[in-house]
Amino acid sequence: MNTAVGLGSGTSDQVFEGSTERFSLRETMSIEVKNIQKKFGEFKALDDVSLDFPTGELVALLGPSGCGKTTLLRIIAGLETPDAGIVQFHGEDATHVHVRQRKVGFVFQHYALFRHMTVFDNVAFGLTVRPRDKRPSKKEIAERVHELLRLVQLDWLADRYPDQLSGGQRQRIALARALAVEPKVLLLDEPFGALDAKVRKDLRRWLRRLHDELHITSIFVTHDQEEAMEVADRIVVLNKGKIEQIGTPDEVYNNPATPFVYDFIGQVNLFHSRVQQGWAHIGDIKLPAPEHNEVHDQAAVTYVRPHDIELQAGPGEGFIPATVDSISTAGAVLRIELRHSLGDNIIHVELPRSQERLLDLRPGAQVYARPTNSKVFLQG
Amino acid sequence: MRSIRKPSVIPGFGLSLGFAAFYASLIVFIPLAALFAKSFTLTWDEFWKTVLHPQAIASYKLSLGASFIGACINLVFGFIVAWVLVRYQFFGKKVVDALVDLPFALPTAVAGIALTTLYAPQGWIGQFLSPLGIKVAYAPLGVVVALTFIGLPFVVRTVQPVLEELEKEIEEAAASLGAGRWATFRRILFPALLPALLTGFALAFARAVGEYGSVVFISGNMPYKTEITPLLIVTKLEQYNYAGAAALAVVLLTFSFVLLLLINILQHWSSKRAGG
Amino acid sequence: MAGAVSNLGRRSANITDAVSEPFLVRWGLIAVALIFLALFLVIPLIAVFKEAFSKGVEVYFASIREPDAWAAVKLTLLAAAIAVPLNVIFGISAAWAITKFRFRGKQVLITLIDLPFAVSPVVAGLIYVLLFGTKGWLGPWLGEHDIKIIFAVPGIVLATIFVTFPFVARELIPLMEEQGTSYEEAALTLGASGWQTFWKVTLPSIKWGLLYGIILCNARAMGEFGAVSVVSGHIRGQTNTLPLHIEILYNEYQFAAAFAAASLLAGLALVTLAVKSFLEWQHVRDREKAARAAAQQE
């Protein structure tokens, strides 16, 4: 996608080294990975993965544990070597560039803050270990560290030790430390994984805002689909070492490419059905499946989101008779579980709370349900 | 190098492993190999004659027997000490806890002369025992005393952490189900502590079998009576009977290795217990 | 439901009683433990100092200042000064290789590290005699070149190294295993070199464990008797370490002098225990601090 730019890296590096500007778009880069393979023993962590990460985007690698997302991130960082395939930074092969020279900012899942150093020394670390001729003066380092600490809004913690910080604070210090070396890309491994729910939500928004300010190409790994939806420009869904789908949060949610993505992102109802020339038959009812117009009698699975189901009190064309099993009124929407005649699984329905007044939804009540939107995947 | 290790970005593999392997070979591996090689300069017959000589057999009996009794004493009292240190509060507990490691820190020669002085017939403790006809110093009982001292910390230090980790809830559950204190101990606590107890026992036993410094002072070193195997090795060495010393050393080493293997199995068992 | 929960809370005082022992049993066990420890640890320790001063303070200091005693002290310090640093370098190297990398033969190295603990001190001395003694493998060659190892200082140093070989490595391996590799990886992504990573990140994070290992290693190095006794040759003023010096005095019935020398080593043992306990408390406090910080995460 971005390979065409083909920037002469020598010049860009020099601009980068000498730059006094803090964070500008031109310092960041695109990343491309091509045909990456990685095995741990017999376990295939990554199986021929190719991806482009355009300049300035915030991308989420999303998938269940063991899907290879962290391995991919570590390969991009240079912490892991792929068995095959290449990693390019702005079109240039970086596969064999040592992690020291890659200029990536890496934020570890458990932060990996150096416990024996103050917050200040942690953030300054990347600058103080530079060779003497490239090392900024003490004053410059101090200025830069305080600037970064202000950026993460924790300037007042400079003299504390990591053990004295809360989880959220540690996370932000880890980010400041990674940014101190003026990385070309920012890589975050489960950045909010070790935090509790409330802090997670705050930090999520904060990270998004920070990215909007800095525009540094960023990749973060998560197993939390809600997190990926809220923060990322694009989402890469991984499963068993392979890419299932790449798309904006909107695309991934509304147009899942595979049954896995449908299942993994958001709650979903699943019906075993047979497809017959553009229609999916579930018992007596049929749902449109125009993408399968050519198909004659094939087994399929039909997916319906809980909020894509409408309920009414009386029978009607295409409506499934069902009884209310349970209803939860705690929260912004009504969550209803229905028993129905088409199978022994339960249908999950989400309705706006206004429906509460219009329908009898006490457990045991008879209702009629109709999917308003569905997606059919053929089997076998 | 690449072929024997998984690639990693962390530097220093060649240097660290190279030095460690070189140093370990030089200090441990080659000298131990030399020992086995030396014992093979004996013919089969000579080897057996040396290691099965009545004096050698007597020394095995004493070494193993006294070590076993010492380890048993430590098993019982070490358990009590560990229990008291973990479960009860009393004045000076921290000092007592620190003191348990004294046998690790005190040179064996110092322990040897101190124990001998105490248990000699005119000694502080010996004077009360000799009228009863109990002879400790310069008798097999003295060897037991020295080996008990040497192995004292092992049972305490293996049981202590396991006891600390044991959740009180398990005992509370047992109590809420109507188990008495003794039944809880016998059916809940004891089985959970058994691997650690046995590990501590085996460690104390292994340490005692090879012990030399503390025993030579108190035992009196009479052949067939109070001569432990390590002392017999030293005696052979002083007579320049290198091959004979090597043969006995091989017996002692083989025994130690078997114990080491047993300890590893026990520890594996107990960690599996703890993990499951 | 709520009623049941609060009931349980109220009854918990009784349950706590139910999982402890009756008063008499408790104090009975404490008494047994303390008597056992007093008998085997405290009384021998007191005996050392009591005997050391049995002939008065002057005799005590005279026997410590005596030239042979001095020579023994110096040799003991020398052996420890060589053995401990070497074992520290080895311990760090071995722990680095074992905990930061996965490689074939790792288990062999770990077993090799444990081995000296399983070997009788006498056998530890013996193996060097077989290797370097006049009738040993390298004996003739060493003799030709006029190099003396056995019945000389190098042999004593070697035997000391052998018996203290595992201490530092054994202490560091579990510690570094627990810390994992992410600190080193973080340092590398920030541009640090291998040595910078080691000095600035790894070493500070293991310093207490390292010190702990050094303390134990040193105590054993200065106190070793069996292994050193086999290789030393017991030449007064030359190849006698302090523990060997004690033996000679004791066998010559110079009890006060023997115990005076012993009191030095007993003092060292007490200092070792004190430092060791201090380090352990430090470690526990560190742990608790980290745990408390983790618990108060907003």
Coordinates of N, CA, C and O in Angstrom, one line a residue, chain B residues 33-140:
Chain B
A33 N 35.0 -36.7 37.1 CA 35.3 -37.8 36.1 C 36.7 -38.5 36.5 O 36.8 -39.7 36.4
A34 N 37.6 -37.6 36.9 CA 38.9 -38.2 37.3 C 38.7 -39.2 38.5 O 39.4 -40.2 38.5
L35 N 37.8 -38.9 39.4 CA 37.6 -39.8 40.5 C 37.1 -41.2 40.0 O 37.6 -42.2 40.4
F36 N 36.1 -41.2 39.1 CA 35.6 -42.4 38.6 C 36.7 -43.2 37.8 O 36.9 -44.4 37.9
A37 N 37.5 -42.4 37.0 CA 38.6 -43.0 36.3 C 39.6 -43.7 37.2 O 40.1 -44.8 37.0
K38 N 39.9 -43.0 38.3 CA 40.9 -43.5 39.3 C 40.4 -44.8 39.9 O 41.1 -45.8 40.0
S39 N 39.1 -44.9 40.2 CA 38.6 -46.1 40.9 C 38.6 -47.2 39.9 O 38.7 -48.4 40.3
F40 N 38.6 -46.9 38.6 CA 38.7 -48.0 37.6 C 40.1 -48.6 37.4 O 40.2 -49.5 36.7
T41 N 41.1 -47.9 38.0 CA 42.4 -48.5 37.9 C 42.5 -49.7 38.7 O 43.4 -50.5 38.6
L42 N 41.6 -49.9 39.7 CA 41.5 -51.2 40.4 C 40.9 -52.2 39.5 O 40.1 -51.9 38.7
T43 N 41.3 -53.5 39.8 CA 40.5 -54.5 39.1 C 39.2 -54.7 39.8 O 39.0 -54.2 40.9
W44 N 38.3 -55.4 39.2 CA 37.0 -55.6 39.7 C 37.1 -56.2 41.1 O 36.4 -55.8 42.1
D45 N 38.0 -57.2 41.2 CA 38.2 -57.9 42.5 C 38.6 -57.0 43.6 O 38.1 -57.0 44.7
E46 N 39.7 -56.2 43.3 CA 40.2 -55.3 44.2 C 39.2 -54.3 44.7 O 39.1 -53.9 45.8
F47 N 38.4 -53.8 43.7 CA 37.4 -52.8 44.0 C 36.4 -53.4 45.0 O 36.2 -52.7 46.0
W48 N 35.9 -54.6 44.7 CA 34.9 -55.2 45.6 C 35.5 -55.5 47.0 O 34.9 -55.3 48.0
K49 N 36.8 -55.9 47.0 CA 37.4 -56.2 48.2 C 37.6 -54.9 49.1 O 37.4 -54.9 50.3
T50 N 37.8 -53.8 48.4 CA 38.0 -52.5 49.2 C 36.6 -52.1 49.7 O 36.5 -51.8 50.9
V51 N 35.6 -52.1 48.8 CA 34.3 -51.5 49.3 C 33.5 -52.5 50.2 O 32.6 -52.0 50.8
L52 N 33.9 -53.8 50.1 CA 33.2 -54.7 51.0 C 34.0 -55.2 52.2 O 33.6 -56.1 52.8
H53 N 35.1 -54.5 52.4 CA 36.0 -54.9 53.5 C 35.2 -54.6 54.8 O 34.4 -53.7 54.9
P54 N 35.3 -55.5 55.8 CA 34.5 -55.4 57.0 C 34.6 -54.0 57.6 O 33.6 -53.5 58.1
Q55 N 35.8 -53.4 57.6 CA 35.9 -52.1 58.2 C 35.1 -51.0 57.4 O 34.4 -50.1 58.0
A56 N 35.0 -51.2 56.1 CA 34.2 -50.3 55.2 C 32.7 -50.6 55.5 O 32.0 -49.6 55.7
I57 N 32.3 -51.8 55.6 CA 30.9 -52.2 55.9 C 30.5 -51.5 57.2 O 29.4 -50.9 57.4
A58 N 31.4 -51.7 58.2 CA 31.1 -51.1 59.6 C 30.9 -49.6 59.4 O 30.0 -49.0 60.1
S59 N 31.7 -49.0 58.6 CA 31.6 -47.5 58.5 C 30.3 -47.1 57.8 O 29.7 -46.1 58.1
Y60 N 29.9 -47.9 56.7 CA 28.6 -47.6 56.1 C 27.5 -47.7 57.1 O 26.6 -46.9 57.1
K61 N 27.5 -48.8 57.9 CA 26.5 -49.0 58.9 C 26.3 -47.8 59.8 O 25.2 -47.3 60.1
L62 N 27.5 -47.3 60.3 CA 27.5 -46.2 61.2 C 27.0 -44.9 60.5 O 26.1 -44.2 60.9
S63 N 27.6 -44.7 59.3 CA 27.3 -43.5 58.6 C 25.8 -43.4 58.3 O 25.1 -42.4 58.5
L64 N 25.3 -44.5 57.7 CA 23.9 -44.5 57.3 C 23.0 -44.6 58.5 O 22.0 -43.8 58.5
G65 N 23.3 -45.4 59.4 CA 22.4 -45.5 60.6 C 22.3 -44.2 61.4 O 21.2 -43.8 61.7
A66 N 23.5 -43.6 61.7 CA 23.5 -42.4 62.5 C 22.8 -41.3 61.7 O 22.0 -40.5 62.2
S67 N 23.0 -41.2 60.4 CA 22.4 -40.2 59.5 C 20.9 -40.4 59.5 O 20.1 -39.4 59.6
F68 N 20.5 -41.7 59.5 CA 19.0 -42.0 59.4 C 18.4 -41.5 60.8 O 17.3 -40.9 60.8
I69 N 19.0 -41.9 61.9 CA 18.4 -41.5 63.2 C 18.4 -40.0 63.3 O 17.4 -39.4 63.7
G70 N 19.5 -39.4 62.9 CA 19.6 -37.9 63.0 C 18.5 -37.3 62.1 O 17.8 -36.3 62.6
A71 N 18.3 -37.8 60.9 CA 17.2 -37.3 60.1 C 15.8 -37.5 60.6 O 15.0 -36.6 60.5
C72 N 15.6 -38.6 61.3 CA 14.4 -38.9 62.0 C 14.1 -37.9 63.1 O 13.0 -37.4 63.2
I73 N 15.1 -37.7 63.9 CA 15.0 -36.7 65.0 C 14.6 -35.3 64.4 O 13.7 -34.6 64.8
N74 N 15.3 -35.0 63.3 CA 15.0 -33.7 62.7 C 13.6 -33.6 62.0 O 13.0 -32.6 62.0
L75 N 13.2 -34.8 61.6 CA 11.8 -34.9 60.9 C 10.8 -34.5 62.0 O 9.9 -33.6 61.7
V76 N 10.9 -35.1 63.2 CA 9.9 -34.8 64.2 C 10.0 -33.4 64.8 O 9.1 -32.6 64.7
F77 N 11.2 -33.1 65.2 CA 11.4 -31.8 65.9 C 11.4 -30.6 64.9 O 10.9 -29.5 65.2
G78 N 11.9 -30.9 63.7 CA 11.9 -29.9 62.6 C 10.5 -29.5 62.3 O 10.2 -28.3 62.1
F79 N 9.6 -30.5 62.2 CA 8.2 -30.2 61.9 C 7.6 -29.3 63.0 O 6.9 -28.4 62.8
I80 N 7.9 -29.7 64.3 CA 7.4 -28.9 65.4 C 7.9 -27.5 65.3 O 7.1 -26.5 65.5
V81 N 9.2 -27.3 65.1 CA 9.8 -26.0 65.0 C 9.1 -25.2 63.9 O 8.7 -24.0 64.1
A82 N 9.0 -25.8 62.7 CA 8.3 -25.1 61.6 C 6.9 -24.7 62.0 O 6.5 -23.6 61.7
W83 N 6.2 -25.6 62.6 CA 4.8 -25.4 62.9 C 4.7 -24.2 63.9 O 3.9 -23.3 63.7
V84 N 5.5 -24.2 64.9 CA 5.5 -23.2 65.9 C 5.9 -21.8 65.3 O 5.3 -20.8 65.6
L85 N 6.9 -21.9 64.4 CA 7.3 -20.6 63.8 C 6.2 -20.0 62.9 O 6.1 -18.8 62.7
V86 N 5.5 -20.9 62.2 CA 4.5 -20.4 61.3 C 3.2 -20.0 62.0 O 2.6 -19.0 61.7
R87 N 2.8 -20.9 62.9 CA 1.4 -20.7 63.4 C 1.2 -19.9 64.7 O 0.2 -19.4 64.9
Y88 N 2.3 -19.8 65.5 CA 2.1 -19.2 66.8 C 2.9 -17.9 66.9 O 3.9 -17.7 66.2
Q89 N 2.5 -17.0 67.8 CA 3.2 -15.8 68.1 C 3.8 -16.0 69.5 O 3.2 -16.4 70.4
F90 N 5.1 -15.6 69.6 CA 5.7 -15.6 70.9 C 6.9 -14.7 70.8 O 7.4 -14.3 69.8
F91 N 7.3 -14.2 72.0 CA 8.4 -13.3 72.1 C 9.7 -13.9 71.5 O 10.1 -15.0 71.8
G92 N 10.4 -13.1 70.7 CA 11.7 -13.5 70.2 C 11.6 -14.5 69.0 O 12.6 -15.1 68.6
K93 N 10.4 -14.5 68.4 CA 10.2 -15.4 67.3 C 11.2 -15.2 66.1 O 11.7 -16.1 65.5
K94 N 11.4 -13.9 65.8 CA 12.3 -13.6 64.7 C 13.7 -14.0 64.9 O 14.3 -14.5 64.0
V95 N 14.2 -13.9 66.1 CA 15.5 -14.3 66.5 C 15.6 -15.8 66.3 O 16.6 -16.4 65.8
V96 N 14.6 -16.5 66.9 CA 14.6 -18.0 66.8 C 14.6 -18.4 65.3 O 15.4 -19.3 64.9
D97 N 13.8 -17.8 64.5 CA 13.7 -18.1 63.1 C 15.1 -17.9 62.4 O 15.5 -18.8 61.7
A98 N 15.8 -16.8 62.8 CA 17.1 -16.6 62.2 C 18.1 -17.6 62.6 O 18.9 -18.1 61.9
L99 N 18.0 -18.0 63.9 CA 18.9 -19.0 64.5 C 18.9 -20.4 63.9 O 19.8 -21.1 63.9
V100 N 17.7 -20.7 63.3 CA 17.5 -22.1 62.8 C 18.6 -22.4 61.7 O 19.1 -23.5 61.6
D101 N 19.1 -21.3 61.0 CA 20.1 -21.5 60.0 C 21.5 -21.6 60.5 O 22.4 -21.8 59.7
L102 N 21.7 -21.6 61.8 CA 23.0 -21.6 62.4 C 23.9 -22.7 61.9 O 25.0 -22.5 61.5
P103 N 23.3 -24.0 61.8 CA 24.2 -25.1 61.3 C 24.7 -24.8 59.8 O 25.7 -25.4 59.5
F104 N 24.0 -24.0 59.1 CA 24.5 -23.7 57.7 C 25.6 -22.7 57.8 O 26.5 -22.7 57.0
A105 N 25.5 -21.8 58.8 CA 26.5 -20.7 58.9 C 27.7 -21.0 59.7 O 28.8 -20.5 59.5
L106 N 27.5 -21.9 60.7 CA 28.6 -22.2 61.6 C 29.5 -23.2 61.0 O 29.1 -24.3 60.6
P107 N 30.8 -22.9 61.0 CA 31.8 -23.9 60.4 C 31.7 -25.2 61.2 O 31.5 -25.3 62.4
T108 N 31.8 -26.3 60.4 CA 31.5 -27.6 61.1 C 32.6 -27.9 62.1 O 32.3 -28.6 63.1
A109 N 33.8 -27.4 61.9 CA 34.8 -27.7 62.9 C 34.4 -27.1 64.3 O 34.6 -27.7 65.3
V110 N 33.9 -25.9 64.2 CA 33.5 -25.2 65.4 C 32.3 -25.9 66.1 O 32.3 -26.2 67.3
A111 N 31.4 -26.4 65.3 CA 30.3 -27.2 65.8 C 30.8 -28.4 66.5 O 30.4 -28.8 67.6
G112 N 31.8 -29.0 65.8 CA 32.4 -30.3 66.3 C 33.0 -30.1 67.7 O 32.7 -30.9 68.6
I113 N 33.8 -29.1 67.8 CA 34.5 -29.0 69.1 C 33.5 -28.6 70.2 O 33.6 -29.0 71.3
A114 N 32.6 -27.7 69.8 CA 31.6 -27.3 70.8 C 30.7 -28.4 71.3 O 30.6 -28.6 72.5
L115 N 30.2 -29.3 70.4 CA 29.4 -30.4 70.8 C 30.2 -31.4 71.6 O 29.7 -32.0 72.6
T116 N 31.5 -31.6 71.2 CA 32.3 -32.6 72.0 C 32.5 -32.1 73.4 O 32.4 -32.9 74.3
T117 N 32.8 -30.8 73.5 CA 33.0 -30.3 74.9 C 31.7 -30.4 75.7 O 31.8 -30.7 76.9
L118 N 30.6 -30.2 75.1 CA 29.3 -30.3 75.9 C 29.0 -31.7 76.3 O 28.5 -32.0 77.4
Y119 N 29.3 -32.7 75.4 CA 28.8 -34.0 75.6 C 29.9 -34.9 76.2 O 29.7 -36.1 76.4
A120 N 31.1 -34.4 76.4 CA 32.2 -35.2 77.0 C 31.8 -35.5 78.4 O 30.9 -34.8 79.0
P121 N 32.3 -36.6 79.0 CA 31.8 -37.0 80.3 C 31.8 -35.9 81.4 O 31.0 -35.9 82.3
Q122 N 32.8 -35.0 81.3 CA 32.8 -33.9 82.3 C 32.1 -32.6 81.7 O 32.0 -31.6 82.4
G123 N 31.6 -32.7 80.5 CA 31.0 -31.5 79.9 C 29.7 -31.1 80.5 O 29.1 -31.8 81.4
W124 N 29.2 -29.9 80.1 CA 27.9 -29.4 80.6 C 26.8 -30.4 80.6 O 26.0 -30.5 81.5
I125 N 26.6 -31.0 79.5 CA 25.5 -32.0 79.4 C 26.0 -33.4 79.7 O 25.2 -34.1 80.3
G126 N 27.2 -33.7 79.3 CA 27.7 -35.0 79.5 C 27.7 -35.4 81.0 O 27.5 -36.6 81.3
Q127 N 28.0 -34.5 81.9 CA 28.1 -34.8 83.3 C 26.7 -35.4 83.9 O 26.7 -36.1 84.8
F128 N 25.6 -35.0 83.2 CA 24.3 -35.5 83.7 C 24.0 -36.8 83.1 O 23.3 -37.6 83.6
L129 N 24.7 -37.1 81.9 CA 24.3 -38.3 81.2 C 25.2 -39.5 81.7 O 24.8 -40.6 81.8
S130 N 26.5 -39.2 82.0 CA 27.4 -40.3 82.3 C 27.0 -41.1 83.6 O 27.2 -42.3 83.6
P131 N 26.5 -40.4 84.6 CA 26.0 -41.3 85.8 C 24.9 -42.2 85.4 O 24.7 -43.3 86.0
L132 N 24.1 -41.9 84.3 CA 23.1 -42.8 83.9 C 23.6 -43.9 83.0 O 22.8 -44.7 82.4
G133 N 24.9 -43.9 82.7 CA 25.5 -44.9 81.9 C 25.4 -44.5 80.4 O 25.6 -45.4 79.6
I134 N 25.0 -43.3 80.1 CA 24.9 -42.9 78.7 C 26.1 -42.2 78.2 O 26.5 -41.2 78.8
K135 N 26.8 -42.8 77.2 CA 28.0 -42.2 76.7 C 27.7 -41.6 75.4 O 27.2 -42.3 74.5
V136 N 27.9 -40.3 75.2 CA 27.6 -39.6 74.0 C 28.9 -39.4 73.2 O 29.1 -39.9 72.1
A137 N 29.8 -38.5 73.8 CA 31.0 -38.2 73.0 C 31.9 -39.5 73.0 O 31.9 -40.3 73.9
Y138 N 32.6 -39.7 71.9 CA 33.4 -40.8 71.6 C 32.6 -42.1 71.6 O 33.1 -43.2 71.9
A139 N 31.4 -42.0 71.2 CA 30.5 -43.2 71.0 C 29.6 -42.9 69.8 O 29.5 -41.8 69.4
P140 N 28.9 -44.0 69.3 CA 28.0 -43.8 68.2 C 27.0 -42.7 68.4 O 26.6 -42.0 67.5

